[in-house]
Coordinates of C-alpha atoms in Angstrom, one line a residue:
X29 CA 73.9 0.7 -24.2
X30 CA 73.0 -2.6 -23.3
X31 CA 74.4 -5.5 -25.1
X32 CA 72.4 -8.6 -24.3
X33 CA 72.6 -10.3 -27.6
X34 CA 76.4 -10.1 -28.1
X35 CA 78.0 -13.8 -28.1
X36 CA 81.4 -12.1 -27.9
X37 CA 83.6 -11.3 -25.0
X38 CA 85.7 -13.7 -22.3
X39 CA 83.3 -15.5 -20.1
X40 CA 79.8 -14.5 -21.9
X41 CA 79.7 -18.5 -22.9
X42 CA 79.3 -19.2 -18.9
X43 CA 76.0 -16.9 -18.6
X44 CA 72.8 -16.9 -20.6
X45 CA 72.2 -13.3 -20.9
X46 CA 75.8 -13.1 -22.6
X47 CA 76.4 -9.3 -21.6
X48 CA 79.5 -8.1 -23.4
X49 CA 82.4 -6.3 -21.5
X50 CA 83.6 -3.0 -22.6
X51 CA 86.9 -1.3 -23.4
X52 CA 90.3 -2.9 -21.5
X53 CA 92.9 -0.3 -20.7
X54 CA 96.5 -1.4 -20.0
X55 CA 99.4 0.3 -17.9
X56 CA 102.6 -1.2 -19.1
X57 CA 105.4 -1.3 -16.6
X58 CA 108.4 1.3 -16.4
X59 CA 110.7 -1.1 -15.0
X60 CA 111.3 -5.0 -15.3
X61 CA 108.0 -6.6 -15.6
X62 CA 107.9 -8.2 -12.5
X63 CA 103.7 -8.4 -11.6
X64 CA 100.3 -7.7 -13.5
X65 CA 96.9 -7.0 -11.5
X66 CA 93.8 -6.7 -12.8
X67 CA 91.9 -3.8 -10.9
X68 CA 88.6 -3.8 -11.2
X69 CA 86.1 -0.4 -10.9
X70 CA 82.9 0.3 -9.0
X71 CA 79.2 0.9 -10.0
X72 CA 78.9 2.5 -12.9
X73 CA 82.6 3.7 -13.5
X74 CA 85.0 2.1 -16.1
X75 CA 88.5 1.0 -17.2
X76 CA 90.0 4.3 -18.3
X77 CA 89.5 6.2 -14.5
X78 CA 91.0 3.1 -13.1
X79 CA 94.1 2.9 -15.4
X80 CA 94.4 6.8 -14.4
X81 CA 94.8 6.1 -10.9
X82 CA 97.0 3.3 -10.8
X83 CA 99.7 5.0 -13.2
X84 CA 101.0 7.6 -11.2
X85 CA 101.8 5.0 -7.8
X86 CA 105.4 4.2 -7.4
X87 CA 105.3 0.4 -8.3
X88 CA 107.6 0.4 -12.2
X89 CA 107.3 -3.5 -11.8
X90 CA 103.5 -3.6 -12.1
X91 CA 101.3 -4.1 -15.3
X92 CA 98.2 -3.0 -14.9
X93 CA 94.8 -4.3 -16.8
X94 CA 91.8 -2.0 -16.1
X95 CA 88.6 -3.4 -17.6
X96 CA 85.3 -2.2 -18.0
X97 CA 82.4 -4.3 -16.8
X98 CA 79.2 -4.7 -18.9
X99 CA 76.6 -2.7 -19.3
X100 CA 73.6 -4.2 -17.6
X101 CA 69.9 -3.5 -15.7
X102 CA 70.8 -3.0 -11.7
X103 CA 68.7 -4.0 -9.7
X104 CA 70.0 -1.6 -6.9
X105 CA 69.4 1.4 -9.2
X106 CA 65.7 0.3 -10.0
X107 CA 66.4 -1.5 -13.5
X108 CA 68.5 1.6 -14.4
X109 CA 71.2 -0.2 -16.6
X110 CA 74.9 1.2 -15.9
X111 CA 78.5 -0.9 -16.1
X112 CA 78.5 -3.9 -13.1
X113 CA 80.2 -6.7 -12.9
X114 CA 77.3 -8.4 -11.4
X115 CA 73.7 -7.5 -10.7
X116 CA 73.3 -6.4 -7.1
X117 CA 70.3 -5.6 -4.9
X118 CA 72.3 -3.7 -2.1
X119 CA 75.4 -3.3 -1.6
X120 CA 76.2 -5.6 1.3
X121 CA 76.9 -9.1 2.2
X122 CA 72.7 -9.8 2.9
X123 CA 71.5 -9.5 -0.4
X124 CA 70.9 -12.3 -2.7
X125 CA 74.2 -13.2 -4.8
X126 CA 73.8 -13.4 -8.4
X127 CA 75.6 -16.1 -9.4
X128 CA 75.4 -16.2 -12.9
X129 CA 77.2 -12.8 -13.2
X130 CA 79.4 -13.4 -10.6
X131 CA 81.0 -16.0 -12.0
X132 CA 80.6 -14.5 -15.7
X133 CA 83.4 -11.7 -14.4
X134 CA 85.4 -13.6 -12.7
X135 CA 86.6 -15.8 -15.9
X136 CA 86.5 -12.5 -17.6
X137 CA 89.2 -11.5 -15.1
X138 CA 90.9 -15.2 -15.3
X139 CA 91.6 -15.3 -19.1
X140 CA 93.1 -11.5 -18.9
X141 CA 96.0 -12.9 -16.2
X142 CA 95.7 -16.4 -17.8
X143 CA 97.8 -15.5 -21.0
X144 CA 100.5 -13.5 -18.5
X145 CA 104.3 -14.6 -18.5
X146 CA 104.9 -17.6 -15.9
X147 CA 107.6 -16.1 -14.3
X148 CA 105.2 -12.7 -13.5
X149 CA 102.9 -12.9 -10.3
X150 CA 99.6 -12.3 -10.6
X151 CA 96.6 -10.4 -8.6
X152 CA 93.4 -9.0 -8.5
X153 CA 92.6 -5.8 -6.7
X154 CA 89.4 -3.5 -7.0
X155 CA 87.2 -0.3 -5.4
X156 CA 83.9 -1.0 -4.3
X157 CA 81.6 -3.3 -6.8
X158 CA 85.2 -4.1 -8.1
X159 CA 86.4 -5.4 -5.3
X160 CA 83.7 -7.4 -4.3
X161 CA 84.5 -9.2 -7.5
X162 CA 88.4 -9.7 -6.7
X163 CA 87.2 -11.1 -3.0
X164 CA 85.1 -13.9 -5.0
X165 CA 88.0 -14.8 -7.3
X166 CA 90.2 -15.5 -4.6
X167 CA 87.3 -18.1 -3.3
X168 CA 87.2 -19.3 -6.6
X169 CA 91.0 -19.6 -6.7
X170 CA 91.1 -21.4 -3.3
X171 CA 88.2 -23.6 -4.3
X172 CA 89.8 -24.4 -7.7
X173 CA 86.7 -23.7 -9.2
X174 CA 83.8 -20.8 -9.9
X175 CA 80.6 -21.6 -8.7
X176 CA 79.3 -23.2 -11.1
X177 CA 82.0 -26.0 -11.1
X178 CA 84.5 -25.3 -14.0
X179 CA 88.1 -25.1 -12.8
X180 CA 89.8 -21.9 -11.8
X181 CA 92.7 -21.4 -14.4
X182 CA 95.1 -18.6 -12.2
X183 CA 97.4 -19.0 -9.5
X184 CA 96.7 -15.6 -7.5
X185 CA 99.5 -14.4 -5.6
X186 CA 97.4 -11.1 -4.0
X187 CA 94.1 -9.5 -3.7
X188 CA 93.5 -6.1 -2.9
X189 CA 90.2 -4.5 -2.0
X190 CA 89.3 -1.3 -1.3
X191 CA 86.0 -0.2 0.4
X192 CA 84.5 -4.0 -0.7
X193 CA 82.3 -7.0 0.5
X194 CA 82.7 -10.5 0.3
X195 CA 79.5 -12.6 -2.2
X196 CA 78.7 -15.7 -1.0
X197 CA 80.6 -15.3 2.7
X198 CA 77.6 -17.1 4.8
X199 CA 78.7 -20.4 2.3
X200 CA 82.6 -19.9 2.2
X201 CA 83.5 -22.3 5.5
X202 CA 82.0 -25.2 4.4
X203 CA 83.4 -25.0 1.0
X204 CA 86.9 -24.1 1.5
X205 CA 87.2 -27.1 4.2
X206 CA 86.0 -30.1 2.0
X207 CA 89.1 -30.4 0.5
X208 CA 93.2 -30.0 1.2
X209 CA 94.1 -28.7 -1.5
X210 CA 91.5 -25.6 -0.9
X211 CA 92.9 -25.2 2.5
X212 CA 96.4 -24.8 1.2
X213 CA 95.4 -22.1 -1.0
X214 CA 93.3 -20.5 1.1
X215 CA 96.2 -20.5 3.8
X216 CA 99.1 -19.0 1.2
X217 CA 96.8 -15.9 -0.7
X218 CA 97.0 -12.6 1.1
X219 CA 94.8 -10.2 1.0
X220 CA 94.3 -6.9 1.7
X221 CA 90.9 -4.9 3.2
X222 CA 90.8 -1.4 3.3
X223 CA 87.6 0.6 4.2
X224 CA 86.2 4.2 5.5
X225 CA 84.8 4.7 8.5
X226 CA 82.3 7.1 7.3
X227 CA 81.8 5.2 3.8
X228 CA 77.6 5.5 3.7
X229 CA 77.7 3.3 0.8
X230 CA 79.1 0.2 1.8
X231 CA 79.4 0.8 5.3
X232 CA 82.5 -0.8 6.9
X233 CA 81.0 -3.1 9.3
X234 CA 80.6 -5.1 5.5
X235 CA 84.7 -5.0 5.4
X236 CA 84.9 -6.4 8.9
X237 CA 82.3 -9.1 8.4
X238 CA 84.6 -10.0 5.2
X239 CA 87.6 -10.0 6.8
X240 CA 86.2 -12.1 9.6
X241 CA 84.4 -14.6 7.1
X242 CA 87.8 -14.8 4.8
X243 CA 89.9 -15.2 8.1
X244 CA 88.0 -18.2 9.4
X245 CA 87.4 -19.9 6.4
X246 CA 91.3 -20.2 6.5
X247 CA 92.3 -17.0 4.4
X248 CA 95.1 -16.5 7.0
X249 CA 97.1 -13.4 5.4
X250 CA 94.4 -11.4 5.8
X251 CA 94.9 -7.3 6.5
X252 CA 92.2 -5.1 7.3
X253 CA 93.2 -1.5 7.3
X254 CA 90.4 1.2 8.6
X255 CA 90.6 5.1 7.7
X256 CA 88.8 7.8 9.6
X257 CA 87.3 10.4 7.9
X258 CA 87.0 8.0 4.8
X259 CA 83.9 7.9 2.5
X260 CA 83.8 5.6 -0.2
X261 CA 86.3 7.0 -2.1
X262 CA 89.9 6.4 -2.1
X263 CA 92.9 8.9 -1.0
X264 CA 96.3 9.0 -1.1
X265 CA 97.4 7.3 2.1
X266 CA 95.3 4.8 1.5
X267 CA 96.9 3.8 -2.1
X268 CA 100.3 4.7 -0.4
X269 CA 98.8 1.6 1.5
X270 CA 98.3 -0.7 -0.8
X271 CA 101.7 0.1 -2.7
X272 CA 103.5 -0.4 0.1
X273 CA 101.7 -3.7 1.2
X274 CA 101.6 -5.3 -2.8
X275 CA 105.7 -4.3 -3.1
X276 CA 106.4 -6.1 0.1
X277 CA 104.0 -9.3 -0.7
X278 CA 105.3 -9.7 -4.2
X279 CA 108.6 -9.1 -3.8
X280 CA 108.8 -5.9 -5.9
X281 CA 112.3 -4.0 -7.0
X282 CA 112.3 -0.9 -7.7
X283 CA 109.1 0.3 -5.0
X284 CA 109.5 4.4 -4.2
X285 CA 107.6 5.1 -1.1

């Protein structure tokens, strides 16, 4: 169901075609609310079968906000519409970025963590589609702004992506280094890439090339973990992965391994 005539919803002010996001889905920490991420699903998935996954890892001190993107035309699936965070024409780094949309679900994903506790750390992390999306907030974050010039509210503190690409890479460089203040961000976010080696969707050399274009636009915690055997799905040792990693970078009590 497409909503292109709904006014309502974070971030529809910033695009013209005002597509309204669907249901949010919260895990509430077991412990001492130490952290909240937004993760962020792929093509044509939602909110719910992300919250589903991330509640049975063994991270108590992590809040969890699982949206669901809107439900727009695609142009990868022929005009087919399905839940995307932005329009995409393949699923790499070489097709045309849109954007509008881009930066649409990004502020979405800014005013969820922007009304968080200041004493909670905050991050973005996201499969696929998902974490393309979480890999252009934390340009926007080191910029200070989204594309299209208004300032970045949230002070990121990690970024996870899982089997992802990087919009906008071939431009990052020359942004990031116009100003000190983007460096210094840049230097201080890490970030973790994890990829298949048999993922046929988005196939890994993408996760490299983001890797490399994140690393020398001065992203300098940057981890790049590569599975073999792995489609693009996710598995257990891989999210054993990413618990382990977002524990030790936030500082976490209470982590099980």
């Amino acid at each position: 169901m497409s909503h292109a005539h709904s006014h309502t919803g974070s971030g529809s002010r910033t695009t013209r075609r005002a597509f309204e996001f669907g249901k949010t889905h919260v895990v509430r920490p077991k412990g001492k609310h130490q952290a909240t991420i937004v993760w962020l699903h792929g093509l044509g998935d939602n909110g719910l079968s992300s919250s589903q996954l991330l509640e049975s890892l063994p991270l108590p001190n992590i809040k969890w906000i699982c949206p669901t993107a809107p439900t727009r035309p695609v142009a990868i699936l022929g005009g087919f519409p399905c839940t995307a965070w932005f329009d995409v024409g393949e699923l790499s780094e070489d097709g045309p970025d849109d954007w509008e949309g881009l930066d649409a679900s990004a502020a979405h994903i800014a005013n969820l963590l922007s009304t968080e506790p200041a004493d909670v750390k905050v991050g973005i992390g996201g499969f696929s589609m998902g974490a393309a999306i979480a890999l252009y907030s934390s340009t926007c974050y080191a910029m200070g702004r989204y594309g299209n010039g208004i300032p970045y509210p949230v002070c990121l503190r990690a970024v996870v992506g899982l089997s992802g690409w990087l919009p906008g890479s071939r431009s990052l460089g020359s942004k990031i280094e116009v100003s000190h203040e983007s460096r210094r961000r840049a230097a201080s976010l890490p970030i973790l890439l994890c990829h298949g080696i048999s993922d046929d969707v988005v196939h890994c050399k993408y996760g490299e090339k983001s890797a490399q274009s994140l690393s020398s636009a001065g992203f300098r915690y940057i981890a790049f973990k590569s599975y073999e055997g792995l489609g693009h799905y996710t598995v257990p040792r891989e999210m054993d992965e990413v618990s382990t990693w977002l524990s030790s970078r936030l500082g976490l009590e209470g982590f099980s391994s």
